mmCIF file of C-alpha atoms and ligand atoms in Angstrom:
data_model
loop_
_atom_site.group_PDB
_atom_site.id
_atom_site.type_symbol
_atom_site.label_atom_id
_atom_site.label_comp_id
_atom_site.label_asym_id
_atom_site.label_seq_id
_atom_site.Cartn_x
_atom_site.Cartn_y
_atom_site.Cartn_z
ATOM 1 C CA UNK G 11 115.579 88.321 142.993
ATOM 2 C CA UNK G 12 113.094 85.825 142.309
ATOM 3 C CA UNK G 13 111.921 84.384 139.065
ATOM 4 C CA UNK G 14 107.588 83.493 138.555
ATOM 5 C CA UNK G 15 108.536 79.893 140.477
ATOM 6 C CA UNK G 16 109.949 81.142 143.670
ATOM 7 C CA UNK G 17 113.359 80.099 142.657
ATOM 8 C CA UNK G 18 116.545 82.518 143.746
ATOM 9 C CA UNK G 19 118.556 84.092 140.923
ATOM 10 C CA UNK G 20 122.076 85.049 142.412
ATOM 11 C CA UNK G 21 124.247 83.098 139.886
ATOM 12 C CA UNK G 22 125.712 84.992 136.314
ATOM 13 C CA UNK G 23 127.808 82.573 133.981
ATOM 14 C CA UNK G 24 130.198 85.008 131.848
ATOM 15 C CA UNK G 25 130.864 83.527 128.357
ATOM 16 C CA UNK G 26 133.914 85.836 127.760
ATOM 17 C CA UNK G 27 135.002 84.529 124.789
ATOM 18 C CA UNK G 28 133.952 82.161 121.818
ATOM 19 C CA UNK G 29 137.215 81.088 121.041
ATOM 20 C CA UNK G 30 139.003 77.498 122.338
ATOM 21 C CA UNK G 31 142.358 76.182 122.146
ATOM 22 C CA UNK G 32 141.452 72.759 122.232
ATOM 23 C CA UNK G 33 138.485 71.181 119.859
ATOM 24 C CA UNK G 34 136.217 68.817 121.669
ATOM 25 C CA UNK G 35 134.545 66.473 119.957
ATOM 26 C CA UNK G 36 131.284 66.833 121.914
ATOM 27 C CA UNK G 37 131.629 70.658 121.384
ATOM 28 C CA UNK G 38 132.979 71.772 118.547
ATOM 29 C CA UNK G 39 132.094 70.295 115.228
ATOM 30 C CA UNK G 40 134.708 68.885 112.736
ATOM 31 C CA UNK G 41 134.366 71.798 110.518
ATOM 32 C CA UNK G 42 135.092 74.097 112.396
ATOM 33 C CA UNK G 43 133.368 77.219 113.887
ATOM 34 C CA UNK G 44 132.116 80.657 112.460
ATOM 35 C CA UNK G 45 134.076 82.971 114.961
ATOM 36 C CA UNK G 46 132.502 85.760 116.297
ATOM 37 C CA UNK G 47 133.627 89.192 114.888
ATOM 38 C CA UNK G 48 135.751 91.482 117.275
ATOM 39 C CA UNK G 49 133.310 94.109 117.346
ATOM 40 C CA UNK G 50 130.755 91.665 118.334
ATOM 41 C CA UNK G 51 132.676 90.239 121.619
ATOM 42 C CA UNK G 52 131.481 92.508 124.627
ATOM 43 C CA UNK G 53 134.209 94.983 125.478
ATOM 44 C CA UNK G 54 135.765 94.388 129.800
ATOM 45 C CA UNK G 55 133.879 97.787 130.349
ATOM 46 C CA UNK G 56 130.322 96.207 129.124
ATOM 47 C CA UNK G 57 130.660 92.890 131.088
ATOM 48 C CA UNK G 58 131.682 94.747 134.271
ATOM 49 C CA UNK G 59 129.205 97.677 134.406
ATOM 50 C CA UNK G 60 126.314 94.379 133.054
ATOM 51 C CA UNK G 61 127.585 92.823 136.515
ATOM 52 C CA UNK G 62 127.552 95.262 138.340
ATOM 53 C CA UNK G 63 123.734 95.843 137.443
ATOM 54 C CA UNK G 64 122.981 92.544 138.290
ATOM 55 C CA UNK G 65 124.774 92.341 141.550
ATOM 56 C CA UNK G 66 122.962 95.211 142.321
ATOM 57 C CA UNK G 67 119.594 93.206 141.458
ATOM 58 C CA UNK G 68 120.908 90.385 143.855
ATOM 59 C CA UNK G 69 123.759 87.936 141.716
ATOM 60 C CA UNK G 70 126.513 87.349 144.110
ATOM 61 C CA UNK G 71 127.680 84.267 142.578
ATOM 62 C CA UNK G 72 130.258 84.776 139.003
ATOM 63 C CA UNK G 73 131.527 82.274 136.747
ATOM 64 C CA UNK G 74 133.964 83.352 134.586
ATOM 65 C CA UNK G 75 133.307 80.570 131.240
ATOM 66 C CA UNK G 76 134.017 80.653 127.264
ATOM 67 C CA UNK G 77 134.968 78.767 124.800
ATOM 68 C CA UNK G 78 138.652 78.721 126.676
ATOM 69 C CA UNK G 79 138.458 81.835 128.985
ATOM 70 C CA UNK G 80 142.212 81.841 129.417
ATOM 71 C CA UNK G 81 142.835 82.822 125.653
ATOM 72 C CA UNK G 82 140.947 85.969 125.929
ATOM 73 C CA UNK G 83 143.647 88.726 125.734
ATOM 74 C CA UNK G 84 143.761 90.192 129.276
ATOM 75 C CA UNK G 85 141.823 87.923 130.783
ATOM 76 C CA UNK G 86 143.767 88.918 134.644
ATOM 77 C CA UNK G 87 142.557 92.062 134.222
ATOM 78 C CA UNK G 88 138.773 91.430 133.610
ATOM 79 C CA UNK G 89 139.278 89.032 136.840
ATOM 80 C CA UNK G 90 140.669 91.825 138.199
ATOM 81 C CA UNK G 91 137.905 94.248 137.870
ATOM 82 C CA UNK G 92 135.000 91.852 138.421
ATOM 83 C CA UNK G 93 136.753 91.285 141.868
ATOM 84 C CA UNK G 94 136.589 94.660 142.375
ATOM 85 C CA UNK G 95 132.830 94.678 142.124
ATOM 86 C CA UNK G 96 131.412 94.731 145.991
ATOM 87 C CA UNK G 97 128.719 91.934 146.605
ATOM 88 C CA UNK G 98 130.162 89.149 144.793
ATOM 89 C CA UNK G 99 130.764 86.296 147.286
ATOM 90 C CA UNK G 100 131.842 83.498 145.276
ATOM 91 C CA UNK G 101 134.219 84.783 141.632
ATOM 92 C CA UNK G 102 135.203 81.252 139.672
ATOM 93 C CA UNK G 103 136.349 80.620 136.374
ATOM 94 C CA UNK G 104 135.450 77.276 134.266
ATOM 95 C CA UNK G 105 139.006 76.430 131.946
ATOM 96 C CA UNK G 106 140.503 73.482 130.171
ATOM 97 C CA UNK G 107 143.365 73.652 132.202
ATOM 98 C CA UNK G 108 146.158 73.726 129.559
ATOM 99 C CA UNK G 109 146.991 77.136 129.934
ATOM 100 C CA UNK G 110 146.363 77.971 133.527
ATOM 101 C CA UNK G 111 150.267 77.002 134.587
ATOM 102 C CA UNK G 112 151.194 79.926 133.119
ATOM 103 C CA UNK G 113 147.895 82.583 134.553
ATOM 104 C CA UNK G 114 147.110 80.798 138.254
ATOM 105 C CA UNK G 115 149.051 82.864 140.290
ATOM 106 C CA UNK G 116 148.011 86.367 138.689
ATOM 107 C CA UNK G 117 144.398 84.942 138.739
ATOM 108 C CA UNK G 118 144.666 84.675 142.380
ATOM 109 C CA UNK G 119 146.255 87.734 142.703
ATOM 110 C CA UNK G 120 143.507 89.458 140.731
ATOM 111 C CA UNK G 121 141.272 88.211 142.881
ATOM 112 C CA UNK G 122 139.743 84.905 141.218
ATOM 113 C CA UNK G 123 138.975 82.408 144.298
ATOM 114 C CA UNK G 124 138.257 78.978 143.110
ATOM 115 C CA UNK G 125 138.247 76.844 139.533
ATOM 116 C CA UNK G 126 136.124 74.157 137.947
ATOM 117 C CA UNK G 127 138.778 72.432 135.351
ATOM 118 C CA UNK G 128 137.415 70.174 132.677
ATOM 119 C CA UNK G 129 138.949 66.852 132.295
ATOM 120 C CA UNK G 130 137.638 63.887 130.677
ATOM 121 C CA UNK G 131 140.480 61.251 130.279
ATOM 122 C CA UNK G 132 143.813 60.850 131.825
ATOM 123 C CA UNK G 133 145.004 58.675 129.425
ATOM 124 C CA UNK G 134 147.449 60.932 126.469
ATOM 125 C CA UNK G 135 146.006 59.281 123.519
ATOM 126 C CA UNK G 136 142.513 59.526 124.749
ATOM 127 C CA UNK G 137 142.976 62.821 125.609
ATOM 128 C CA UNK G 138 144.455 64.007 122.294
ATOM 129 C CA UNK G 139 141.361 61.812 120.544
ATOM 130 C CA UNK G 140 138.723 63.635 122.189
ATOM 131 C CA UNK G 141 140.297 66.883 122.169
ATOM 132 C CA UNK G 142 141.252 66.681 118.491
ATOM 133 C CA UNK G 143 145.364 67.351 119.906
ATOM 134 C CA UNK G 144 145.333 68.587 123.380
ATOM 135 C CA UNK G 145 148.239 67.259 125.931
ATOM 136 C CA UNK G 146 146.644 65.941 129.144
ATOM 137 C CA UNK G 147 150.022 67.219 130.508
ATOM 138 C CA UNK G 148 149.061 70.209 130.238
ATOM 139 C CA UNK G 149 145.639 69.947 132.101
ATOM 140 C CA UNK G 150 148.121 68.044 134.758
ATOM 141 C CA UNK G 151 150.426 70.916 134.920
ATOM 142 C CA UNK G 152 147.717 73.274 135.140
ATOM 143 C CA UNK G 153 145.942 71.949 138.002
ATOM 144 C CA UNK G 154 148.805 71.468 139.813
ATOM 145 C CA UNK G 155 149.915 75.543 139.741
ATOM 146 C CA UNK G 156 146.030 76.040 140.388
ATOM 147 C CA UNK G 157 146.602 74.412 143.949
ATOM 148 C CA UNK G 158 149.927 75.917 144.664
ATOM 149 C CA UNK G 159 148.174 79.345 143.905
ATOM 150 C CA UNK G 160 145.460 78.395 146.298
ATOM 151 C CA UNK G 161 142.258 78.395 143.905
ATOM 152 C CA UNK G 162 140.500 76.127 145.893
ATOM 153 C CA UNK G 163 138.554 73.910 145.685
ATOM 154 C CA UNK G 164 139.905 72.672 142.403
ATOM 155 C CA UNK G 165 136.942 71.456 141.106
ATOM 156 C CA UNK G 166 136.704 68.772 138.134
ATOM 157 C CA UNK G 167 134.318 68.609 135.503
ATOM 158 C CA UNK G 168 134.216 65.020 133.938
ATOM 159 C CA UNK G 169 132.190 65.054 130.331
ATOM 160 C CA UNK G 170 130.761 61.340 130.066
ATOM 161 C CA UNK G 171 128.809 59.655 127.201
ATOM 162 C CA UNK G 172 126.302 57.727 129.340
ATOM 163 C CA UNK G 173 128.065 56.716 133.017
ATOM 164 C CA UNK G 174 130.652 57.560 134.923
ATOM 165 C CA UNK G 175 131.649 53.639 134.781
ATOM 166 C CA UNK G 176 133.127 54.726 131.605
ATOM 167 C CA UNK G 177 137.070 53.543 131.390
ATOM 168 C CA UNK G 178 138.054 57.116 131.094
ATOM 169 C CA UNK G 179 135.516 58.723 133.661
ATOM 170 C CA UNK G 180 137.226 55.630 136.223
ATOM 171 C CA UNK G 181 140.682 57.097 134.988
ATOM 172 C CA UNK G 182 139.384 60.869 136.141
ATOM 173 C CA UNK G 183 138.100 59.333 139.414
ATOM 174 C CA UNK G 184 141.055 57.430 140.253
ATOM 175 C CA UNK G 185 143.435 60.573 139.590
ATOM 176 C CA UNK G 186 141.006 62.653 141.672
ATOM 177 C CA UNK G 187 141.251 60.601 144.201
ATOM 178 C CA UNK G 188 145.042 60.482 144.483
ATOM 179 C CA UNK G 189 144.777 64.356 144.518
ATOM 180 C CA UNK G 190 142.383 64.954 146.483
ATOM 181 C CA UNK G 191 139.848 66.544 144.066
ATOM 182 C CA UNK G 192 136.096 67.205 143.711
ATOM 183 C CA UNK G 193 134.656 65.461 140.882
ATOM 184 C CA UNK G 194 131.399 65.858 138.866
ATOM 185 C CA UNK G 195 130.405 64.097 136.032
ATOM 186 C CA UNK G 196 128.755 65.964 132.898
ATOM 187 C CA UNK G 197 126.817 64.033 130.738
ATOM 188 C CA UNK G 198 126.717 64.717 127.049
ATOM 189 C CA UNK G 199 124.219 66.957 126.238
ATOM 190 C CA UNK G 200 122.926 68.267 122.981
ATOM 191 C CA UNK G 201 121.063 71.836 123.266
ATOM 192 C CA UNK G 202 119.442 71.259 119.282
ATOM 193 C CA UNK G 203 117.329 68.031 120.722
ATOM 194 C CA UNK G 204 117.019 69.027 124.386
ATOM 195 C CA UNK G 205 118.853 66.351 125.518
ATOM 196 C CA UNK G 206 120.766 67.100 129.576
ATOM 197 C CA UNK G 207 120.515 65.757 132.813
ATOM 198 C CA UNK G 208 121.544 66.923 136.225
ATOM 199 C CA UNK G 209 125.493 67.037 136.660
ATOM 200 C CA UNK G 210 126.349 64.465 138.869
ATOM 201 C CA UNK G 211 128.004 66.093 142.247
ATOM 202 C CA UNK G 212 126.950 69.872 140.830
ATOM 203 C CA UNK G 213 123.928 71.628 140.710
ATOM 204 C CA UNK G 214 123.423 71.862 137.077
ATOM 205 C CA UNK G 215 120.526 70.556 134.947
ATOM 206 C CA UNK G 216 118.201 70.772 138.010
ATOM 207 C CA UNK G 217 115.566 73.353 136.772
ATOM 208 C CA UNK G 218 113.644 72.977 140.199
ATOM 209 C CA UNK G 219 116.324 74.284 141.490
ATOM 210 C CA UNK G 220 117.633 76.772 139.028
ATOM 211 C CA UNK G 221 119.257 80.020 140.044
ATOM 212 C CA UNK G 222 121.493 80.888 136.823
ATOM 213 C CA UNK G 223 121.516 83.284 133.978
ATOM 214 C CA UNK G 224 124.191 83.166 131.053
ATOM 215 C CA UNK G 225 126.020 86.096 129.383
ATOM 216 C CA UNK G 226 126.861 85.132 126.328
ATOM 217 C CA UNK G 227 130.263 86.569 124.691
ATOM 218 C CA UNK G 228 128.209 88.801 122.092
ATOM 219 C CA UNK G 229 125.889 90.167 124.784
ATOM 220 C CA UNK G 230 122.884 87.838 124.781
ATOM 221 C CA UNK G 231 121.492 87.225 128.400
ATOM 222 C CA UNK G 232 120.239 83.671 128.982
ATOM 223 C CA UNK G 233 117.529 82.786 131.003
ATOM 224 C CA UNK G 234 117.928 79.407 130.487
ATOM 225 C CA UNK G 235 121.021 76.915 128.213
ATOM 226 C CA UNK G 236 117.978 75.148 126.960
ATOM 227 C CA UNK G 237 115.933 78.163 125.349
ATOM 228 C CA UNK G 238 116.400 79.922 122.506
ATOM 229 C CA UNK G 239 114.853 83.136 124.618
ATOM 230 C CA UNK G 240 117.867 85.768 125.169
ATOM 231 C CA UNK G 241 117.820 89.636 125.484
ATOM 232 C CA UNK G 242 120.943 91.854 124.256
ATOM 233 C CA UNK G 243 122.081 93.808 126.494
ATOM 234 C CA UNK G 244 123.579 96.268 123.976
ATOM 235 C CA UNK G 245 119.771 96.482 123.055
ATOM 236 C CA UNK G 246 117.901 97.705 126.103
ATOM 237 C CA UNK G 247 119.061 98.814 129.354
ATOM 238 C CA UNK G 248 121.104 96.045 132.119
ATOM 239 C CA UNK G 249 118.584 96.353 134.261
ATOM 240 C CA UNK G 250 115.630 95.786 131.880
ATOM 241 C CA UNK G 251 117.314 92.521 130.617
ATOM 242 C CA UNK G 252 117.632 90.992 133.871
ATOM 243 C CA UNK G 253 114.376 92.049 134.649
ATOM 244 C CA UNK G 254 113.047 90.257 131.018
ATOM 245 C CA UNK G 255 115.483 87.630 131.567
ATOM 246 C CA UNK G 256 114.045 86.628 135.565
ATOM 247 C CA UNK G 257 110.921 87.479 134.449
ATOM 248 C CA UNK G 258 110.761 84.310 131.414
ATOM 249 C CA UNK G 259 113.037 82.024 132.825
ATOM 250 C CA UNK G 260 111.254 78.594 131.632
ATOM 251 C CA UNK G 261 110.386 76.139 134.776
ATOM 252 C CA UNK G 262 112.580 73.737 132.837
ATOM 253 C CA UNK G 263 114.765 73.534 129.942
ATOM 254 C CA UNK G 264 113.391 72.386 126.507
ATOM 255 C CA UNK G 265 116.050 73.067 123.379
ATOM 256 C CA UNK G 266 117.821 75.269 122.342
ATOM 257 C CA UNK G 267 118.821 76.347 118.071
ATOM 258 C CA UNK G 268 120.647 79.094 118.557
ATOM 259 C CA UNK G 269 123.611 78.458 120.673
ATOM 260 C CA UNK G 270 126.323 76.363 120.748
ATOM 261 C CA UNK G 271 128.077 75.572 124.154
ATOM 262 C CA UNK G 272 131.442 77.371 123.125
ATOM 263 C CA UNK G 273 129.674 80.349 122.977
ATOM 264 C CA UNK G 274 127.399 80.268 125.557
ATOM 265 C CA UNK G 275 129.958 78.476 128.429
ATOM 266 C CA UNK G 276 127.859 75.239 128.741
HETATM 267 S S1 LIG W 325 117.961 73.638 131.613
HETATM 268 FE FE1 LIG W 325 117.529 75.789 132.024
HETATM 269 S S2 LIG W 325 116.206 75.797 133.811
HETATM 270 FE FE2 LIG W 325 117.143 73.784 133.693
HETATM 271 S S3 LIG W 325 118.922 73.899 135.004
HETATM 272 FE FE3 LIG W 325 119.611 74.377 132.917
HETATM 273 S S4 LIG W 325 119.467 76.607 132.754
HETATM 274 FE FE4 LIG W 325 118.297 75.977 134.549
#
């Protein structure tokens, strides 16, 4: 499918949860966050019958996002299930890391091929600063059993103020390197005052180039991070929301007031 500026749409982000084990500083605010009620979270049957609309409609390309995906209770499962769904090429899953020593073999059992694994600093204190008490071990640990599992490539996603020059970013490259990791650098962005630019080694943030829609964990599809258009697909039919949703997908972002990125998956 094809949105009004010729651009292929054949990528779904999955937001399957708002909830996070760690609390970012660029992501979640100090206060806290208004959770989501229970009844409000879309149910495994919802998100898998919604994808399998849309890869009917042409998606073959499923990221599996949050807040932390990994503390959504049966998270395997779900993996399991969207597998199952004929036509998707390319299943991935965007995590903080900390938890995935204990799911990575399952998730490549279930079917999950490949993860992008956020991590900003390799330096402990750092780490537990920006993260408001996460263990970089943990991350460490995480990517590690990710590799052994084969969920490849391991893919990192370095969130950096202004440059990847940044001490910490040069930490993250450095490791990666060692490794033998993919890195891409995220720059702060702030949905409220419209502020992104293109990830650095990805393909986000390039709205020529655009071929995503978001799901967000209460049902909202996304036509774009930086709108505050979205269409609930509890609402109207799959198919007429990823018609709508195609149909005004903005030629470029612009800002975005009701969203935050734990519940829409950045
Ligand atoms: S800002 Fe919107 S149009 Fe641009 S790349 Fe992001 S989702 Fe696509």
């Amino acid at each position: 499918m094809y949105d009004r500026y010729k651009r292929e749409i054949n990528y779904l982000r999955i937001s399957v949860t708002d909830r996070c084990n760690l609390r970012c500083r660029y992501c979640m605010p100090e206060e806290g966050v208004r959770l989501l009620r229970h009844e409000d979270i879309l149910t495994f049957d919802e998100i898998v019958k919604f994808t399998e609309s849309a890869v009917s409609m042409g998606i073959w390309k499923v990221r599996i996002t949050g807040g932390e995906p990994l503390v959504r209770k049966g998270i395997t499962e779900l993996v399991g299930m969207l597998a199952g769904i004929k036509g998707i090429k390319d299943l991935s899953m965007s995590t903080n890391g900390t938890l995935l020593k204990n799911f990575a073999g399952e998730l490549r059992k279930a079917g999950l091929q490949r993860v992008n694994i956020s991590l900003d600093t390799t330096d402990p204190e750092q780490f537990a600063y920006i993260t408001r008490g996460g263990n970089v071990a943990d991350v460490i640990e995480g990517i590690s059993a990710a590799k052994k599992a084969g969920l490849l490539p391991v893919k990192i996603n370095c969130v950096v103020r202004e440059s990847r020059e940044e001490e910490d970013a040069k930490l993250v490259r450095e490791f990666c390197a060692r490794n033998n990791l993919e890195i891409r650098y995220i720059h702060q962005m702030d949905l409220v005052s419209g502020h992104f630019t293109t990830v650095e080694g990805g393909s986000g943030g390039n709205c020529p180039l655009c071929n995503r829609l978001r799901l967000t964990s209460n049902g909202m599809l996304k036509p774009c991070l930086f709108s505050d258009i979205g269409f609930n697909i509890r609402e109207i039919s799959y198919r007429e929301a990823i018609e709508k949703a195609v149909e005004m997908k903005p030629a470029s972002g612009m800002v975005n007031h009701k969203d935050n990125f734990y519940n829409i998956g950045g």
